[in-house]
C-alpha positions as a Python dict, from the first residue, in 0.01 Angstrom:
ca = {
    (1, 'M'): (0, 0, 0),
    (2, 'F'): (-212, 73, -277),
    (3, 'R'): (-594, -90, -361),
    (4, 'D'): (-490, -23, -729),
    (5, 'R'): (-308, 224, -987),
    (6, 'A'): (-521, 500, -945),
    (7, 'D'): (-493, 504, -569),
    (8, 'A'): (-114, 500, -613),
    (9, 'A'): (-163, 792, -918),
    (10, 'A'): (-354, 986, -620),
    (11, 'A'): (-62, 980, -376),
    (12, 'L'): (204, 1030, -642),
    (13, 'L'): (40, 1326, -772),
    (14, 'E'): (40, 1474, -404),
    (15, 'R'): (456, 1444, -423),
    (16, 'L'): (460, 1608, -769),
    (17, 'E'): (259, 1958, -679),
    (18, 'A'): (611, 2127, -732),
    (19, 'F'): (597, 2068, -1107),
    (20, 'R'): (279, 2188, -1173),
    (21, 'D'): (462, 2549, -1291),
    (22, 'E'): (717, 2400, -1477),
    (23, 'D'): (690, 2308, -1824),
    (24, 'V'): (680, 1905, -1796),
    (25, 'V'): (622, 1654, -1999),
    (26, 'V'): (473, 1327, -1818),
    (27, 'L'): (610, 1002, -1946),
    (28, 'G'): (417, 680, -1905),
    (29, 'L'): (610, 314, -1931),
    (30, 'P'): (332, 98, -2111),
    (31, 'R'): (176, -59, -2010),
    (32, 'G'): (112, -49, -1616),
    (33, 'G'): (321, 296, -1578),
    (34, 'V'): (28, 466, -1825),
    (35, 'P'): (-265, 453, -1625),
    (36, 'V'): (-72, 634, -1329),
    (37, 'A'): (91, 860, -1572),
    (38, 'A'): (-243, 950, -1717),
    (39, 'A'): (-374, 1050, -1390),
    (40, 'V'): (-4, 1249, -1282),
    (41, 'A'): (-42, 1437, -1665),
    (42, 'E'): (-407, 1529, -1585),
    (43, 'G'): (-347, 1642, -1227),
    (44, 'L'): (-56, 1868, -1358),
    (45, 'D'): (-242, 2019, -1645),
    (46, 'A'): (75, 1858, -1841),
    (47, 'P'): (102, 1681, -2219),
    (48, 'L'): (130, 1275, -2171),
    (49, 'D'): (296, 1055, -2396),
    (50, 'V'): (470, 718, -2343),
    (51, 'I'): (840, 617, -2369),
    (52, 'V'): (853, 241, -2525),
    (53, 'V'): (1086, 33, -2346),
    (54, 'R'): (1156, -369, -2330),
    (55, 'K'): (1303, -557, -2006),
    (56, 'L'): (1567, -800, -2169),
    (57, 'G'): (1450, -1098, -1906),
    (58, 'I'): (1655, -1380, -1845),
    (59, 'P'): (1655, -1698, -2062),
    (60, 'G'): (1393, -1919, -1860),
    (61, 'Q'): (1309, -1642, -1594),
    (62, 'S'): (1192, -1363, -1779),
    (63, 'E'): (1079, -1176, -1490),
    (64, 'V'): (1424, -1139, -1421),
    (65, 'A'): (1575, -844, -1608),
    (66, 'M'): (1949, -849, -1715),
    (67, 'G'): (1888, -523, -1950),
    (68, 'A'): (1650, -298, -2115),
    (69, 'I'): (1635, -146, -2435),
    (70, 'G'): (1429, 156, -2580),
    (71, 'E'): (1336, 371, -2877),
    (72, 'G'): (1604, 514, -3063),
    (73, 'G'): (1822, 229, -3021),
    (74, 'V'): (1901, 316, -2606),
    (75, 'R'): (2052, -14, -2461),
    (76, 'V'): (2133, -86, -2111),
    (77, 'V'): (2269, -416, -1990),
    (78, 'D'): (2342, -548, -1629),
    (79, 'D'): (2678, -716, -1674),
    (80, 'G'): (2642, -861, -1311),
    (81, 'I'): (2324, -1048, -1376),
    (82, 'V'): (2399, -1153, -1715),
    (83, 'R'): (2725, -1308, -1582),
    (84, 'R'): (2544, -1460, -1266),
    (85, 'A'): (2289, -1601, -1509),
    (86, 'R'): (2571, -1731, -1719),
    (87, 'V'): (2356, -1614, -2047),
    (88, 'S'): (2586, -1631, -2343),
    (89, 'E'): (2653, -1369, -2626),
    (90, 'R'): (2415, -1559, -2845),
    (91, 'R'): (2158, -1622, -2604),
    (92, 'F'): (2147, -1276, -2509),
    (93, 'A'): (2130, -1170, -2862),
    (94, 'D'): (1816, -1388, -2904),
    (95, 'V'): (1651, -1208, -2637),
    (96, 'E'): (1747, -879, -2754),
    (97, 'R'): (1663, -929, -3119),
    (98, 'Q'): (1298, -1066, -3000),
    (99, 'E'): (1243, -781, -2795),
    (100, 'Q'): (1336, -559, -3039),
    (101, 'Q'): (1062, -646, -3268),
    (102, 'T'): (833, -646, -2979),
    (103, 'L'): (957, -262, -2901),
    (104, 'D'): (931, -160, -3281),
    (105, 'R'): (532, -270, -3298),
    (106, 'R'): (428, -117, -3012),
    (107, 'V'): (579, 205, -3082),
    (108, 'A'): (395, 185, -3399),
    (109, 'Q'): (73, 75, -3240),
    (110, 'L'): (102, 328, -2948),
    (111, 'R'): (240, 617, -3169),
    (112, 'G'): (18, 573, -3464),
    (113, 'G'): (264, 746, -3694),
    (114, 'R'): (259, 1057, -3455),
    (115, 'D'): (586, 1201, -3355),
    (116, 'P'): (680, 1202, -2941),
    (117, 'E'): (619, 1471, -2757),
    (118, 'P'): (910, 1757, -2785),
    (119, 'L'): (1138, 1740, -2521),
    (120, 'A'): (1408, 1961, -2573),
    (121, 'G'): (1478, 2224, -2285),
    (122, 'R'): (1160, 2077, -2091),
    (123, 'T'): (1158, 1831, -1785),
    (124, 'A'): (1093, 1499, -1846),
    (125, 'L'): (853, 1322, -1567),
    (126, 'V'): (925, 946, -1618),
    (127, 'V'): (606, 765, -1463),
    (128, 'D'): (595, 373, -1389),
    (129, 'D'): (390, 208, -1136),
    (130, 'G'): (683, 103, -972),
    (131, 'L'): (1037, 9, -993),
    (132, 'A'): (1210, -328, -912),
    (133, 'T'): (1562, -387, -1100),
    (134, 'G'): (1548, 16, -1259),
    (135, 'A'): (1665, -167, -1602),
    (136, 'T'): (1340, 10, -1794),
    (137, 'A'): (1356, 281, -1606),
    (138, 'E'): (1713, 359, -1669),
    (139, 'A'): (1645, 286, -2062),
    (140, 'A'): (1325, 544, -2034),
    (141, 'C'): (1536, 793, -1841),
    (142, 'E'): (1811, 756, -2128),
    (143, 'V'): (1553, 784, -2397),
    (144, 'A'): (1431, 1145, -2267),
    (145, 'R'): (1805, 1252, -2223),
    (146, 'A'): (1853, 1171, -2578),
    (147, 'R'): (1560, 1368, -2701),
    (148, 'G'): (1693, 1677, -2509),
    (149, 'A'): (1525, 1713, -2188),
    (150, 'S'): (1688, 1947, -1939),
    (151, 'R'): (1591, 1775, -1648),
    (152, 'V'): (1455, 1399, -1605),
    (153, 'V'): (1295, 1302, -1319),
    (154, 'L'): (1160, 938, -1221),
    (155, 'A'): (858, 919, -1045),
    (156, 'V'): (684, 607, -912),
    (157, 'P'): (463, 503, -636),
    (158, 'V'): (675, 260, -480),
    (159, 'A'): (1106, 162, -507),
    (160, 'P'): (1380, -4, -332),
    (161, 'K'): (1570, 166, -83),
    (162, 'D'): (1877, 169, -310),
    (163, 'A'): (1667, 296, -639),
    (164, 'A'): (1835, 606, -686),
    (165, 'S'): (2195, 419, -768),
    (166, 'R'): (1987, 196, -996),
    (167, 'V'): (1849, 468, -1245),
    (168, 'P'): (2176, 706, -1239),
    (169, 'S'): (2051, 863, -1550),
    (170, 'A'): (1751, 1037, -1375),
    (171, 'D'): (1850, 1363, -1214),
    (172, 'A'): (1622, 1300, -943),
    (173, 'L'): (1367, 1045, -819),
    (174, 'V'): (1040, 1078, -674),
    (175, 'A'): (863, 768, -465),
    (176, 'V'): (589, 745, -258),
    (177, 'E'): (676, 416, -27),
    (178, 'V'): (1032, 297, -25),
    (179, 'P'): (957, -25, 188),
    (180, 'D'): (1228, -190, 382),
    (181, 'W'): (1169, -491, 234),
    (182, 'F'): (1093, -504, -129),
    (183, 'M'): (1089, -764, -422),
    (184, 'A'): (814, -716, -662),
    (185, 'V'): (638, -369, -761),
    (186, 'G'): (297, -628, -731),
    (187, 'Q'): (341, -676, -364),
    (188, 'A'): (259, -295, -290),
    (189, 'Y'): (-101, -333, -464),
    (190, 'A'): (-403, -502, -381),
    (191, 'D'): (-519, -485, -730),
    (192, 'F'): (-240, -536, -970),
    (193, 'R'): (-413, -681, -1282),
    (194, 'Q'): (-256, -627, -1612),
    (195, 'T'): (-330, -289, -1829),
    (196, 'T'): (-435, -368, -2184),
    (197, 'D'): (-289, -217, -2516),
    (198, 'E'): (-670, -123, -2502),
    (199, 'E'): (-689, 85, -2195),
    (200, 'V'): (-341, 212, -2296),
    (201, 'L'): (-473, 374, -2600),
    (202, 'A'): (-770, 518, -2437),
    (203, 'L'): (-585, 693, -2218),
    (204, 'L'): (-332, 851, -2458),
    (205, 'E'): (-664, 957, -2674),
    (206, 'A'): (-814, 1088, -2411),
    (207, 'A'): (-501, 1280, -2272),
    (208, 'R'): (-452, 1474, -2660),
    (209, 'A'): (-815, 1561, -2656),
    (210, 'R'): (-801, 1736, -2302),
    (211, 'R'): (-502, 1924, -2431),
    (212, 'S'): (-629, 1996, -2796),
    (213, 'G'): (-956, 2132, -2573),
    (214, 'L'): (-719, 2341, -2376),
    (215, 'A'): (-538, 2492, -2662),
}
């Protein structure tokens, strides 16, 4: 469906023109969501920030989310998947503890001591490169809500047909492609190479420099 994240971002931006006149903050999910979010933020002349979330993967099948955690103590658990995968409380706690440590490190790395972009009374446009289980997106939307956003909109290039039910904390969902058969975000991209931390940091710094130049 998309050549790469830049192609996906261009397609998504076309669906988001209605937000140009709103007081909006674009929030990318590291790592892969940040290149998409950066292009959207630049296209809308909006500030760019991140919401750091971590998927809680099933032990031995880490690509399958049984929940997610986010900044500020946000926690999302898919009890159905936990039961079906027979994950004990102890094993769940082990995964959560490890991911919390990683989340704390990434917050420190990506924010560098800066405060998050204020969201109170503003529209939070949460952007990722796609939606699969919805666990991390739901956690991100809950973080935005907790920070006082008046409206939370999830925007992704590709999502499953039941995406809205997977992210109940979002007031609205914008998706470019909603295929009949959907298993993984990567299937929507010809080039789905991993985004590096260095690329994320460079995009955030470029966005800050752009906003400073507009001030």
